[in-house]
Each structure stands twice: as C-alpha cells, then as structure tokens.
PDB file of C-alpha atoms in Angstrom:
ATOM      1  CA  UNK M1434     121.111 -55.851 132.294  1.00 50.00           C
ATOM      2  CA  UNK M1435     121.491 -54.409 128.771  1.00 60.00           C
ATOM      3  CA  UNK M1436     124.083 -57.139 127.220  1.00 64.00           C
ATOM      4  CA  UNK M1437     127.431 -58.744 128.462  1.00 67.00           C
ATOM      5  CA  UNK M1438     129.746 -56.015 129.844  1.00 63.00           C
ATOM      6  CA  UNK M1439     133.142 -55.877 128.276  1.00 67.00           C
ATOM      7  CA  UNK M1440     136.118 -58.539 129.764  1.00 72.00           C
ATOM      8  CA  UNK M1441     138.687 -54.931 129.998  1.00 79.00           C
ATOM      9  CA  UNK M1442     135.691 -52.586 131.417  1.00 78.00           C
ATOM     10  CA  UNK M1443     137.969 -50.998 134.076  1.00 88.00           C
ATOM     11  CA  UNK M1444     137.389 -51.841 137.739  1.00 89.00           C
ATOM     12  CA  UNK M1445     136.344 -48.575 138.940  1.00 91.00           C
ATOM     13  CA  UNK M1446     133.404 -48.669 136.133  1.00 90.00           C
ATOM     14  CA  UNK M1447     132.601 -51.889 136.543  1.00 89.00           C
ATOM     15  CA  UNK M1448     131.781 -51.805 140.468  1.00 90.00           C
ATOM     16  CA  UNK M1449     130.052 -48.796 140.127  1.00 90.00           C
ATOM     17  CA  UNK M1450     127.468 -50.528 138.089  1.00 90.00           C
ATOM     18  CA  UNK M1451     127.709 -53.751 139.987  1.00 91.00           C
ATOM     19  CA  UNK M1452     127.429 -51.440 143.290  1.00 91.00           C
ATOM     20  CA  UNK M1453     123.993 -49.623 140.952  1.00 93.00           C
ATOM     21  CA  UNK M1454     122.862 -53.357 140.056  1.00 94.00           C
ATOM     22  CA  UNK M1455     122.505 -54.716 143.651  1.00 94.00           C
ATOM     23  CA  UNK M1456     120.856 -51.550 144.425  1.00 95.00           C
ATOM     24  CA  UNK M1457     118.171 -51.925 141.728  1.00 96.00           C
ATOM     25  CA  UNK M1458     117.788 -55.300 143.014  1.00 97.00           C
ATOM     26  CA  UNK M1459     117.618 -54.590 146.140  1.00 97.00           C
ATOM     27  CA  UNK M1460     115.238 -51.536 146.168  1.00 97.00           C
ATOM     28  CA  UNK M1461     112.899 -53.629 143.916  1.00 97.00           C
ATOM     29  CA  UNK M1462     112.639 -56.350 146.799  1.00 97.00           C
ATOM     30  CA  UNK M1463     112.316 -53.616 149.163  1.00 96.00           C
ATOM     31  CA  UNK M1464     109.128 -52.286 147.142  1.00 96.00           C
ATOM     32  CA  UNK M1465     107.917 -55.944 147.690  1.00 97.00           C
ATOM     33  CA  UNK M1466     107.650 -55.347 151.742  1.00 97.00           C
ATOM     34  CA  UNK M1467     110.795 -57.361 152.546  1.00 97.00           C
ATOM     35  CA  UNK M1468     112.966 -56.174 154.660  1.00 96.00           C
ATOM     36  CA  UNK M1469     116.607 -55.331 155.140  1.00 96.00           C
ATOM     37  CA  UNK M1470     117.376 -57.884 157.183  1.00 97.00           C
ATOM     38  CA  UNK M1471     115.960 -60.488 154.488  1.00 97.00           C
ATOM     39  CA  UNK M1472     117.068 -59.185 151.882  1.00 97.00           C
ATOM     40  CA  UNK M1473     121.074 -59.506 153.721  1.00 96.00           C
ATOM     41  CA  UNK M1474     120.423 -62.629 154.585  1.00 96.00           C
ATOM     42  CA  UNK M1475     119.258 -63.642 150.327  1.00 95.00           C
ATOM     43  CA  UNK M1476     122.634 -61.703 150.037  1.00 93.00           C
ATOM     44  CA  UNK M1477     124.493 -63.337 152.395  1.00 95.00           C
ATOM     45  CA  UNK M1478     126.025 -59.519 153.801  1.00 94.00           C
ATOM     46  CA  UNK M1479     125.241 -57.170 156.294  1.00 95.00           C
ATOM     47  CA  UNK M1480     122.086 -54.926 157.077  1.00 96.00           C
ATOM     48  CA  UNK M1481     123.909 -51.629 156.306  1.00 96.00           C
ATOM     49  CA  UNK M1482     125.276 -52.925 152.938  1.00 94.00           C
ATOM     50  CA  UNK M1483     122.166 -53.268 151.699  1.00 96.00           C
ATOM     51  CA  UNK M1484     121.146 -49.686 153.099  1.00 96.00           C
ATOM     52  CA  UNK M1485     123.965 -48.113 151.247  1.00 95.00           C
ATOM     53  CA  UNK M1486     123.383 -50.163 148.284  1.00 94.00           C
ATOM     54  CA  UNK M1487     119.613 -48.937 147.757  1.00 96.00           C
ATOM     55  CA  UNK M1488     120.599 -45.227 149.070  1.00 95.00           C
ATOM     56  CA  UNK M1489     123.423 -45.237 146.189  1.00 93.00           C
ATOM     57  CA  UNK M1490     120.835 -46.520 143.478  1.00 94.00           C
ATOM     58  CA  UNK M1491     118.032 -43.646 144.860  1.00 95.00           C
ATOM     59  CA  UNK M1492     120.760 -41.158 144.446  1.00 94.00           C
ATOM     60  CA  UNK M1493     122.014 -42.162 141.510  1.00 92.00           C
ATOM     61  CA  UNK M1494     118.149 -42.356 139.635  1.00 92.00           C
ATOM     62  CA  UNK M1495     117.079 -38.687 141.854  1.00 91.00           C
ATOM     63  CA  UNK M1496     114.767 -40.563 144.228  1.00 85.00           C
ATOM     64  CA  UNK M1497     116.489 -39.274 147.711  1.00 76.00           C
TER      65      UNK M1497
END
C-alpha cells in the first residue's frame, strides 16, 4: 500500500481499492499453489468471493 489513505476518501473509492487490495492479495497466494478454498478460509468468506476478488484485480491490471 502506497501510504495511509485519506479519513474523507469517499466510500465508493475506497472499496474499490479495498475490493483491488484483497485481490492482489489474493492472486499473489494463488501464484503460491493455494487454493480457493484456503485462501476463504485465511479470509474467513466464501469460495466465490475470493474468485471475484482475483477476477476483478486480473481485469483491472489486463491479465483476463
């Protein structure tokens, strides 16, 4: 993370890089051989989050 986002960054903004974030994250430990289902249960939510996490970070950086 590149410095402290600001306290009044508006919501929308600020889940869209939270959403980008856990995507990173989470297509970085998916590089590492773990899968889905591991990587929901370190994240204590669903399967299918995670999917649509990492899908949202490959579209956002052109990799899908």
């Amino acid at each position: 993370m590149q410095g402290v986002p600001p306290v009044n960054e508006p919501r929308k903004i600020r889940e869209e890089r939270e959403r980008y974030e856990l995507g990173r994250d989470n297509f970085a430990l998916r590089q590492q051989g773990y899968s889905l289902r591991e990587i929901a249960t370190m994240r204590g939510c669903s399967a299918p989050t995670v999917a649509r996490h990492i899908r949202h970070f490959e579209q956002v950086e052109g990799l899908r």
